[in-house]
Short mmCIF file of C-alpha atoms in Angstrom, two decimals:
data_model
loop_
_atom_site.label_atom_id
_atom_site.label_comp_id
_atom_site.label_asym_id
_atom_site.label_seq_id
_atom_site.Cartn_x
_atom_site.Cartn_y
_atom_site.Cartn_z
CA MET A 1 123.43 114.16 112.44
CA THR A 2 120.18 112.88 111.71
CA SER A 3 117.27 113.50 109.22
CA LEU A 4 113.67 113.03 109.09
CA ARG A 5 112.23 110.67 106.27
CA ALA A 6 108.25 110.19 105.84
CA VAL A 7 107.23 106.99 104.23
CA THR A 8 103.94 105.23 104.30
CA ALA A 9 103.34 101.58 103.64
CA ARG A 10 100.25 98.95 104.13
CA ALA A 11 102.18 96.74 106.53
CA LEU A 12 104.92 96.53 108.39
CA LEU A 13 107.07 93.26 108.67
CA PHE A 14 109.56 92.56 111.64
CA ASP A 15 112.14 90.11 111.94
CA MET A 16 112.64 89.10 115.67
CA ASP A 17 115.86 88.35 117.05
CA GLY A 18 118.20 91.72 116.98
CA THR A 19 115.43 93.50 115.24
CA LEU A 20 112.47 93.49 117.90
CA VAL A 21 114.07 91.61 120.92
CA ASP A 22 117.88 91.46 122.37
CA SER A 23 118.42 87.82 122.69
CA ALA A 24 121.67 87.58 122.09
CA ASP A 25 122.91 86.80 125.81
CA SER A 26 120.39 83.67 125.39
CA ILE A 27 121.72 82.71 121.87
CA ASP A 28 125.67 83.12 122.58
CA ARG A 29 125.30 80.70 125.47
CA VAL A 30 123.62 77.96 123.60
CA TRP A 31 125.38 78.02 120.69
CA ARG A 32 128.76 77.77 122.84
CA GLU A 33 127.55 74.81 124.32
CA PHE A 34 126.87 73.39 120.87
CA ALA A 35 130.22 74.51 119.95
CA ALA A 36 131.75 72.66 122.70
CA ARG A 37 129.38 69.70 122.44
CA HIS A 38 130.99 69.12 119.03
CA ARG A 39 134.57 70.72 119.43
CA LEU A 40 133.80 73.31 117.02
CA ASP A 41 135.67 76.97 116.95
CA PRO A 42 132.76 79.11 118.67
CA ALA A 43 133.80 81.89 116.66
CA THR A 44 132.81 80.08 113.40
CA VAL A 45 129.74 78.88 115.10
CA LEU A 46 128.94 82.21 116.14
CA ALA A 47 129.76 83.39 112.61
CA ALA A 48 127.03 81.47 111.28
CA LEU A 49 124.20 82.39 112.99
CA PRO A 50 122.69 85.64 111.98
CA GLY A 51 119.67 85.37 110.00
CA ARG A 52 119.17 81.66 109.73
CA THR A 53 117.18 78.79 110.96
CA ALA A 54 118.85 75.99 113.52
CA HIS A 55 118.33 73.60 111.00
CA ASP A 56 120.28 75.33 108.08
CA ILE A 57 122.80 76.31 110.99
CA VAL A 58 123.44 72.85 112.43
CA ALA A 59 123.31 71.26 109.24
CA GLY A 60 125.94 73.72 107.65
CA LEU A 61 128.25 72.82 110.57
CA LEU A 62 127.84 69.23 110.88
CA PRO A 63 127.96 68.07 106.92
CA ALA A 64 128.27 64.95 108.06
CA ALA A 65 125.08 64.73 110.00
CA GLY A 66 122.27 62.79 108.50
CA PHE A 67 118.40 64.47 108.57
CA SER A 68 117.95 62.51 111.76
CA ASN A 69 120.83 63.89 113.58
CA VAL A 70 120.62 67.48 112.40
CA THR A 71 117.04 67.20 113.96
CA ALA A 72 117.85 65.72 117.50
CA GLU A 73 120.33 68.47 117.43
CA VAL A 74 117.62 71.22 116.65
CA ALA A 75 115.58 69.84 119.60
CA TRP A 76 118.49 70.17 121.67
CA ILE A 77 119.26 73.71 121.10
CA ARG A 78 115.58 74.42 121.07
CA ALA A 79 115.39 73.08 124.65
CA ARG A 80 118.19 74.91 125.75
CA GLU A 81 116.70 78.29 124.34
CA GLU A 82 113.45 78.21 125.78
CA ALA A 83 115.09 77.69 129.24
CA THR A 84 117.09 80.80 129.08
CA ALA A 85 114.45 83.01 127.15
CA ASP A 86 113.95 85.14 130.63
CA THR A 87 117.45 86.97 129.41
CA VAL A 88 115.71 88.37 126.32
CA THR A 89 114.72 91.86 126.33
CA GLU A 90 113.27 94.55 124.01
CA ILE A 91 115.06 96.62 121.34
CA PRO A 92 114.42 100.10 122.47
CA GLY A 93 111.46 101.15 120.78
CA ALA A 94 109.80 97.81 119.99
CA ARG A 95 107.07 97.94 122.37
CA ARG A 96 105.79 101.52 121.56
CA LEU A 97 106.02 100.99 117.80
CA LEU A 98 104.22 98.08 118.00
CA THR A 99 101.71 99.10 120.31
CA SER A 100 100.86 102.07 118.11
CA LEU A 101 100.00 99.39 114.90
CA PRO A 102 96.35 97.88 114.41
CA ALA A 103 97.11 93.89 114.39
CA HIS A 104 96.25 93.34 111.20
CA THR A 105 99.04 95.98 109.86
CA TRP A 106 102.38 94.13 111.06
CA ALA A 107 103.74 90.59 111.22
CA VAL A 108 106.94 88.71 112.50
CA VAL A 109 108.91 86.65 110.08
CA THR A 110 111.96 85.03 111.97
CA SER A 111 114.32 82.01 111.63
CA ALA A 112 113.22 80.53 115.36
CA SER A 113 110.62 77.91 115.98
CA ARG A 114 107.15 79.07 116.57
CA THR A 115 107.50 78.42 120.62
CA MET A 116 110.80 80.47 120.83
CA THR A 117 109.21 83.25 119.23
CA GLU A 118 106.13 83.38 121.42
CA ARG A 119 108.47 82.91 124.62
CA ARG A 120 111.05 85.37 123.49
CA LEU A 121 108.25 88.18 122.46
CA THR A 122 106.54 87.43 125.83
CA ALA A 123 109.69 87.85 127.81
CA ALA A 124 110.39 91.11 126.23
CA GLY A 125 107.19 92.23 127.18
CA LEU A 126 105.98 92.90 123.15
CA PRO A 127 102.46 91.83 121.86
CA LEU A 128 102.07 88.85 119.97
CA PRO A 129 101.30 88.98 116.51
CA THR A 130 98.48 88.10 114.64
CA VAL A 131 100.17 86.84 111.85
CA GLY A 132 103.61 84.96 112.53
CA VAL A 133 105.93 83.35 109.85
CA CYS A 134 108.43 81.03 111.63
CA ALA A 135 111.26 78.59 110.72
CA ASP A 136 108.74 75.39 110.68
CA ASP A 137 106.47 77.62 108.30
CA VAL A 138 108.74 77.57 105.05
CA ARG A 139 110.83 75.56 103.09
CA ALA A 140 113.68 77.60 102.85
CA GLY A 141 114.72 80.32 105.12
CA LYS A 142 116.75 83.38 104.93
CA PRO A 143 118.14 85.02 102.70
CA ASP A 144 115.17 83.02 100.62
CA PRO A 145 112.72 85.67 100.65
CA GLU A 146 109.62 83.09 101.33
CA GLY A 147 108.75 83.87 104.60
CA PHE A 148 108.71 87.69 104.00
CA ARG A 149 106.48 86.97 100.87
CA ALA A 150 104.15 84.73 102.80
CA ALA A 151 103.59 87.30 105.57
CA ALA A 152 102.46 89.77 103.36
CA ARG A 153 99.75 86.99 101.37
CA LEU A 154 99.01 86.19 105.26
CA LEU A 155 98.15 90.02 105.68
CA ASP A 156 96.43 90.11 102.26
CA VAL A 157 99.20 92.86 101.40
CA ASP A 158 101.32 93.69 98.04
CA ILE A 159 104.85 93.06 99.51
CA ALA A 160 106.01 95.90 97.63
CA ASP A 161 103.55 97.87 99.64
CA CYS A 162 105.41 96.72 102.95
CA LEU A 163 108.44 97.87 104.74
CA LEU A 164 110.75 95.28 106.22
CA PHE A 165 112.57 95.49 109.28
CA GLU A 166 115.73 93.55 109.91
CA ASP A 167 119.09 93.59 111.38
CA SER A 168 121.35 90.56 109.57
CA ALA A 169 123.11 90.47 106.32
CA PRO A 170 120.96 86.98 105.43
CA GLY A 171 117.74 89.00 106.43
CA LEU A 172 118.27 92.06 104.76
CA LEU A 173 119.17 89.78 101.15
CA ALA A 174 115.99 87.97 101.81
CA ALA A 175 114.17 91.33 102.55
CA ARG A 176 115.38 92.94 99.19
CA ARG A 177 114.40 89.58 97.11
CA SER A 178 111.14 89.87 98.75
CA GLY A 179 110.15 92.89 96.45
CA GLY A 180 109.63 94.98 99.85
CA THR A 181 111.63 97.78 101.02
CA PRO A 182 113.98 96.86 103.75
CA VAL A 183 114.98 98.99 106.79
CA ALA A 184 117.96 97.99 108.68
CA VAL A 185 118.21 97.74 112.11
CA ALA A 186 121.45 98.35 113.98
CA ALA A 187 123.02 96.61 110.72
CA PRO A 188 126.58 96.30 109.17
CA VAL A 189 126.74 99.49 107.33
CA ALA A 190 128.18 97.05 104.38
CA GLU A 191 124.62 95.91 104.09
CA PRO A 192 122.81 98.23 101.77
CA ALA A 193 119.22 99.24 102.56
CA PRO A 194 117.59 102.78 101.78
CA TYR A 195 116.64 103.17 105.33
CA ARG A 196 118.85 102.59 108.14
CA VAL A 197 118.30 103.01 112.06
CA ASP A 198 120.20 102.22 115.34
CA ASP A 199 117.14 101.01 117.09
CA LEU A 200 113.02 101.26 116.95
CA THR A 201 112.87 104.58 119.19
CA ALA A 202 113.77 106.46 115.58
CA VAL A 203 110.64 104.89 114.00
CA THR A 204 107.37 106.85 114.61
CA ALA A 205 104.20 105.43 113.28
CA HIS A 206 100.65 106.70 112.48
CA VAL A 207 97.44 105.17 111.05
CA GLN A 208 95.45 106.70 109.02
CA ASP A 209 92.56 105.44 106.25
CA GLY A 210 94.28 102.03 106.09
CA ARG A 211 97.99 103.14 105.45
CA ILE A 212 101.03 103.47 107.90
CA ARG A 213 103.01 106.75 107.99
CA LEU A 214 106.16 106.31 109.36
CA GLU A 215 108.87 109.03 110.19
CA ILE A 216 112.65 107.70 110.28
CA ARG A 217 115.33 109.31 112.00
CA GLN A 218 118.46 107.88 110.48
CA PRO A 219 121.95 109.31 109.90
CA ARG A 220 122.05 112.00 107.00
CA ALA A 221 124.45 109.41 105.16
CA HIS A 222 121.80 107.09 104.55
CA ALA A 223 118.98 109.90 104.25
CA GLU A 224 118.41 109.38 100.45
CA PRO A 225 114.76 108.33 99.65
CA ALA A 226 113.75 104.75 98.18
CA GLU A 227 112.86 104.71 95.13
CA GLY A 228 109.35 103.85 94.30
CA ILE A 229 108.56 104.63 97.95
CA ARG A 230 105.41 106.86 98.72
CA LEU A 231 106.94 110.31 100.62
#
């Protein structure tokens, strides 16, 4: 069973992979190649991916590699990911939700590069954001909240007045640390979030007087409103 909740915000901040686009096939293929290239356990490599930048992933998996070698590996990975972008599709409801929002009321905050962000969104048939904070724009990737806070500043809104849509454990932790309100999209149940949806078909937005009113259909077990959020 589901429960309908209403919440208002000034802006919506979205992760990309797993939240707006389904890029699992592309990501899985490339990182399995990386695992084979370095004789690493594919399961270990894939478990290290969610919510983190390619640089942080490679540096963690290859601790003996110097900065130049990590940079070269990241370039290798990005080139292969760009070549497989045509396999990317939208998360259900993403196009409908994004196209219902004025350009200045939403942003993408992702651990992907800017080039990869544009290619994946385009491949999925989604609009490109006016504001995008990508891997190359931050000093610290998720679970650090830097990216979300930067996006709120660029939109000229208070992060406390933003809803942050995320699917990964590091992303949800970054969202909580940022001071915004997380919305978990198909995320592990163990990850706490005041709002939780299976996909973006469960979210409907109405814009009026500079605010976004959202109707969120979520499992009744997660239907309690978040403290401090306007209902």
